[in-house]
Tab-separated table of C-alpha atoms in Angstrom:
chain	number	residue	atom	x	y	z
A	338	UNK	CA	67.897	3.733	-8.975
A	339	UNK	CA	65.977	4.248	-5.821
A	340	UNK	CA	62.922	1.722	-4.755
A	341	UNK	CA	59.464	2.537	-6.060
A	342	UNK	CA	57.267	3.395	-2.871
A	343	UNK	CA	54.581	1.121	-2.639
A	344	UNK	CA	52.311	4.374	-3.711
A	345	UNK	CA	54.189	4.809	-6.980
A	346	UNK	CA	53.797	0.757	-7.465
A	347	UNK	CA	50.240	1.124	-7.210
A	348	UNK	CA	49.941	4.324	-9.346
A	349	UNK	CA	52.420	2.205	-11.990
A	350	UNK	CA	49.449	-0.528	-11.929
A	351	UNK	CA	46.217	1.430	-12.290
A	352	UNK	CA	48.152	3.282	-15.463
A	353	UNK	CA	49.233	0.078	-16.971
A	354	UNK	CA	45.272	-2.073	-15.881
A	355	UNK	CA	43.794	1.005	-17.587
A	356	UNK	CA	46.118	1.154	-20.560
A	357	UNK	CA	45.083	-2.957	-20.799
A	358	UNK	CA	41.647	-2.581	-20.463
A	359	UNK	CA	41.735	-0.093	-23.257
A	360	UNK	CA	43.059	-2.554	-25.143
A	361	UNK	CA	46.439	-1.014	-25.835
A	362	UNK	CA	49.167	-3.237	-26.910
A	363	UNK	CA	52.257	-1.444	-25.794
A	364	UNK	CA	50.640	-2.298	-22.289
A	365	UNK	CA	50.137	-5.787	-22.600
A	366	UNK	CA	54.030	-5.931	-23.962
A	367	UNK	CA	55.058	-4.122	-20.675
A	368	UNK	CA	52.773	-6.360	-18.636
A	369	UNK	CA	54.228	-9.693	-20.111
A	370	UNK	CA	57.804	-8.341	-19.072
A	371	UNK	CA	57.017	-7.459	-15.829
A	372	UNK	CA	54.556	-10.615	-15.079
A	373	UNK	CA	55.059	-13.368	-17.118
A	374	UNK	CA	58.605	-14.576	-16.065
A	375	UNK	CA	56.741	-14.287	-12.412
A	376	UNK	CA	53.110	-16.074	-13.474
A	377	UNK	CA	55.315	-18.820	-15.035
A	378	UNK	CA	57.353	-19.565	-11.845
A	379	UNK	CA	53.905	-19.512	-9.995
A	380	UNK	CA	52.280	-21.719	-12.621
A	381	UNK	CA	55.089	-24.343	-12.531
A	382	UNK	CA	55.037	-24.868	-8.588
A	383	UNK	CA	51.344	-25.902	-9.313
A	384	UNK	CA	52.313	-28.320	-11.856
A	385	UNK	CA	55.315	-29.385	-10.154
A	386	UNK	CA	58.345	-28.845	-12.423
A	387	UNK	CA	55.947	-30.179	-15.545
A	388	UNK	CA	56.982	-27.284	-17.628
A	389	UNK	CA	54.340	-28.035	-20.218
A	390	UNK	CA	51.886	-27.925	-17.956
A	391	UNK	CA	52.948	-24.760	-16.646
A	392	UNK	CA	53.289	-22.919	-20.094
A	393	UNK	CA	50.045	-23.772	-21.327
A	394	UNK	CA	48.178	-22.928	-18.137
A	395	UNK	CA	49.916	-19.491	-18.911
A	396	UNK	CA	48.616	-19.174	-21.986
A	397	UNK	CA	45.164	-19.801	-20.682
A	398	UNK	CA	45.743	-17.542	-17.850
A	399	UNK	CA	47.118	-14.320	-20.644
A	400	UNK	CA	43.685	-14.973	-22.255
A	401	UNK	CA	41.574	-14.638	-19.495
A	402	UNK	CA	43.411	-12.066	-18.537
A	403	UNK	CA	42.598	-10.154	-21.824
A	404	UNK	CA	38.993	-11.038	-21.927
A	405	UNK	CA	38.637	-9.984	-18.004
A	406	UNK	CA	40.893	-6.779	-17.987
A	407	UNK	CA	39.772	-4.346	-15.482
A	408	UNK	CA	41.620	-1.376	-13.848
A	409	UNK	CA	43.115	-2.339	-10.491
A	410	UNK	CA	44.398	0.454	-7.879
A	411	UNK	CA	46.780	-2.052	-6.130
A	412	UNK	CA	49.578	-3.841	-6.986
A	413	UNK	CA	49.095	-6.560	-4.049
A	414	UNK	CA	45.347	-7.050	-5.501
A	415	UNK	CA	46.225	-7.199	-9.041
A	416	UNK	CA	48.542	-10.042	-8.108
A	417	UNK	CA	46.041	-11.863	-6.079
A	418	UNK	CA	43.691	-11.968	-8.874
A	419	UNK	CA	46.384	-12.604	-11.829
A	420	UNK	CA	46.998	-16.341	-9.182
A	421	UNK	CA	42.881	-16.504	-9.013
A	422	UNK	CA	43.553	-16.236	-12.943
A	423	UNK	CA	46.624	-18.867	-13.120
A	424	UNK	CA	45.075	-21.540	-10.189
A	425	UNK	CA	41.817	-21.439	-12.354
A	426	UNK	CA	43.715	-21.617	-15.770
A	427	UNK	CA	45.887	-25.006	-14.304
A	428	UNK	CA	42.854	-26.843	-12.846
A	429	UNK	CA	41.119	-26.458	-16.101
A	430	UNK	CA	44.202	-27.766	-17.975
A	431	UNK	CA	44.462	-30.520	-15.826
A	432	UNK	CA	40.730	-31.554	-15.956
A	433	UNK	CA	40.743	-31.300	-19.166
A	434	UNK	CA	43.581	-33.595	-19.664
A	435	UNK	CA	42.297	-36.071	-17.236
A	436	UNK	CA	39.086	-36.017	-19.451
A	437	UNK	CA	41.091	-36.813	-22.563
A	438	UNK	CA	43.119	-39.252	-21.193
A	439	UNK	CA	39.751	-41.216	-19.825
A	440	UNK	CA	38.051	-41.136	-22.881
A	441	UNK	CA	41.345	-42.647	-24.239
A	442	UNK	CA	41.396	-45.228	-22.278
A	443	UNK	CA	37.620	-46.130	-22.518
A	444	UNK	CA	38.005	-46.405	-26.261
A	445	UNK	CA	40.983	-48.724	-26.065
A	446	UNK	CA	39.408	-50.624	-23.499
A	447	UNK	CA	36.207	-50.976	-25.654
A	448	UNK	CA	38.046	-51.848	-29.119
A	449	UNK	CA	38.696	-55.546	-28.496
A	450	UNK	CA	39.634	-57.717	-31.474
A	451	UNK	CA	36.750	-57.560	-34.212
A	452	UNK	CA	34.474	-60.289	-34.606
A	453	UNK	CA	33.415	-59.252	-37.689
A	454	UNK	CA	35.643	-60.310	-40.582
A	455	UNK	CA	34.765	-57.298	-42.783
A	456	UNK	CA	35.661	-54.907	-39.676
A	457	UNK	CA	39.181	-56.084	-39.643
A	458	UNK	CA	39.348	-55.790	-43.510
A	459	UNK	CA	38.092	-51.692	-42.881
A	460	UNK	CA	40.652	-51.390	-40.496
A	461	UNK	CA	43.447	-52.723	-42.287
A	462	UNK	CA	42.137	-51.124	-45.465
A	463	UNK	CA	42.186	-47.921	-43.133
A	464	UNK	CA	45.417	-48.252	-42.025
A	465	UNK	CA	47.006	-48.822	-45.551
A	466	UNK	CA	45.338	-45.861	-46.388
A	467	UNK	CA	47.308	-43.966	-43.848
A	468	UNK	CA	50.373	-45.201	-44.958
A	469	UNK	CA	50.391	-44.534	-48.477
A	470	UNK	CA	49.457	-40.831	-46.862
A	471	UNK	CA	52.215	-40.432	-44.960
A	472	UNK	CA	54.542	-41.985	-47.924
A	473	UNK	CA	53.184	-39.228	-50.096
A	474	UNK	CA	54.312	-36.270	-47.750
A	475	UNK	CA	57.763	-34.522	-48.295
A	476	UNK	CA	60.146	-36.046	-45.898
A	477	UNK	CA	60.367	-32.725	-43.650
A	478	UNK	CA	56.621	-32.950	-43.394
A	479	UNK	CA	56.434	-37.085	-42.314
A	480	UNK	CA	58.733	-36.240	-39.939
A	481	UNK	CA	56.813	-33.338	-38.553
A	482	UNK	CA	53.926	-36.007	-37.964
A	483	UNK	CA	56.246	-38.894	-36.467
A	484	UNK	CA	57.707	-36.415	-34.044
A	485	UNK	CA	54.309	-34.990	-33.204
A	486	UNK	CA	52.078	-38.365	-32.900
A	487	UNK	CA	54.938	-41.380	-33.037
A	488	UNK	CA	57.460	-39.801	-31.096
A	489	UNK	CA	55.140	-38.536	-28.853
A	490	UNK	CA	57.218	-34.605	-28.648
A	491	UNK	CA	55.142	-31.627	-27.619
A	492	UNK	CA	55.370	-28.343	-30.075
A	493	UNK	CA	57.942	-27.109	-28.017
A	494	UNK	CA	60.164	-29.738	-28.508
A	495	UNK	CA	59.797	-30.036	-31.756
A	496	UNK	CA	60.091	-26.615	-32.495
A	497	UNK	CA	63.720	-26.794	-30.128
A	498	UNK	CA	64.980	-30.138	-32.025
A	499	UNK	CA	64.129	-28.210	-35.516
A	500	UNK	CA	65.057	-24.131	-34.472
A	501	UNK	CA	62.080	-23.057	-35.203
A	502	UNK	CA	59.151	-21.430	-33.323
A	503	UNK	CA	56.630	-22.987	-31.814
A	504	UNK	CA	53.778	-21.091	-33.653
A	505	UNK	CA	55.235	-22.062	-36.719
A	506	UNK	CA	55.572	-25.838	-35.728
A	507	UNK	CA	51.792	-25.585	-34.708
A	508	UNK	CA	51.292	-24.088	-38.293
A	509	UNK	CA	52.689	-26.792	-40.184
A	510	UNK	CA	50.894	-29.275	-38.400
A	511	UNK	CA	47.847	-27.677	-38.922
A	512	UNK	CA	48.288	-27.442	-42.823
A	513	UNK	CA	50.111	-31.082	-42.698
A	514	UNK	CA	47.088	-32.484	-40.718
A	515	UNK	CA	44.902	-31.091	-43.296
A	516	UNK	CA	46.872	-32.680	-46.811
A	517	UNK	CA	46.861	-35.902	-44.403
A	518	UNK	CA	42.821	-35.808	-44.061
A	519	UNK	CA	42.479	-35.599	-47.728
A	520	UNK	CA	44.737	-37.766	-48.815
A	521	UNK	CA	43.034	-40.162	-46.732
A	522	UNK	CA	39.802	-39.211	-47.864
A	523	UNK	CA	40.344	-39.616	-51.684
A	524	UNK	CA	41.680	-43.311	-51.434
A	525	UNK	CA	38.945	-44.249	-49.462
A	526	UNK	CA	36.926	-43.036	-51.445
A	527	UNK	CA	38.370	-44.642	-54.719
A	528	UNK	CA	37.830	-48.051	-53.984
A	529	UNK	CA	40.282	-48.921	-56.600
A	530	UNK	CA	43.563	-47.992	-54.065
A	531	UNK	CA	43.636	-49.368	-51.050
C-alpha cells in the first residue's frame, strides 16, 4: 500500500470532521481508531506515566470533542486543536483533583475530637449505621464497596481484578451506592436500630 499524499490526508480529514459534525457514528468509530491510541500517548506524557490520569483526561477530551465538532481541511490543524482539546481536558482534571483533595484535607483538618458528648454518640450511632449497611449487602456487592472506597482501586482496576468492564463496575456502584444510602437512611430514621 502506497503512502497517502499529504493532499489525500487532508481530503481523508475534512470527509471524516464533516461526517462528525453531522453527528454520524460510523465516523466517530473511525476517528477513535485512528486517534485515540495517539491522544492517549499524548495525554499520558502530560500526566507522566499516571495512566488514570491520562484516560480520564481522554474521556474529557472525546466529549469536547463531540460538543465542539467542526469540519477541518487539514490534518496538521485538526491535530493541533484535538492537543488544544487534550492540554485543556488534563489541566481541568488536575484542578479539579487538586480542589477535591483540598477540601479533603480542610475537612479533616477541621473535624478535631468532639467536645460535645452527644456529637460523638451521632457519630458512632452513624457509623454503626453504616455497618449494619454494608453487613446487609450480598457479599459480591460489599466487596464492590471495599475495593472501591477501603481498598482505595480505581474502576479500572476493579473492573481488571473482577473481568468485567469498567462501565459495568461504574454501574454497580452506582445502584450499590444507592441500596447503601437507604439503608442508611431507614435506621436512622428508626430510632429503635442503631
Amino acid at each position: 500500500m502506497e503512502p497517502q499524499s499529504d493532499g489525500d490526508a487532508d481530503r481523508d480529514v475534512a470527509a471524516l470532521t464533516g461526517a462528525m459534525k453531522r453527528g454520524d457514528e460510523e465516523a466517530y468509530r473511525r476517528f477513535c481508531e485512528l486517534y485515540l491510541p495517539r491522544l492517549l500517548r499524548y495525554l499520558l506524557v502530560l500526566a507522566r506515566g499516571d495512566e488514570d490520569s491520562a484516560r480520564e483526561s481522554l474521556q474529557q477530551t472525546l466529549v469536547r470533542v463531540a460538543r465542539h465538532a467542526r469540519v477541518f481541511r487539514s490534518e496538521a490543524v485538526f491535530w493541533s486543536w484535538l492537543t488544544v482539546l487534550a492540554r485543556s481536558a488534563f489541566i481541568d482534571h488536575q484542578r479539579k483533583s487538586i480542589r477535591q483533595r483540598s477540601l479533603l484535607e480542610r475537612l479533616f483538618s477541621l473535624r478535631g475530637p468532639p467536645s460535645d458528648p452527644g456529637v460523638a454518640d451521632s457519630e458512632a450511632r452513624f457509623e454503626e449505621c453504616v455497618r449494619r449497611a454494608l453487613a446487609g449487602l450480598i457479599d459480591e456487592d460489599r466487596a464492590l464497596i471495599e475495593q472501591k472506597y477501603f481498598d482505595g482501586f480505581s474502576v479500572k482496576e476493579i473492573a481488571g481484578r473482577n473481568g468485567a468492564t469498567e462501565k459495568s463496575v461504574e454501574s454497580r456502584l452506582v445502584r450499590v451506592r444507592r441500596q447503601l444510602k437507604t439503608r442508611i437512611l431507614e435506621e436512622l430514621n428508626d430510632e429503635t436500630k442503631c
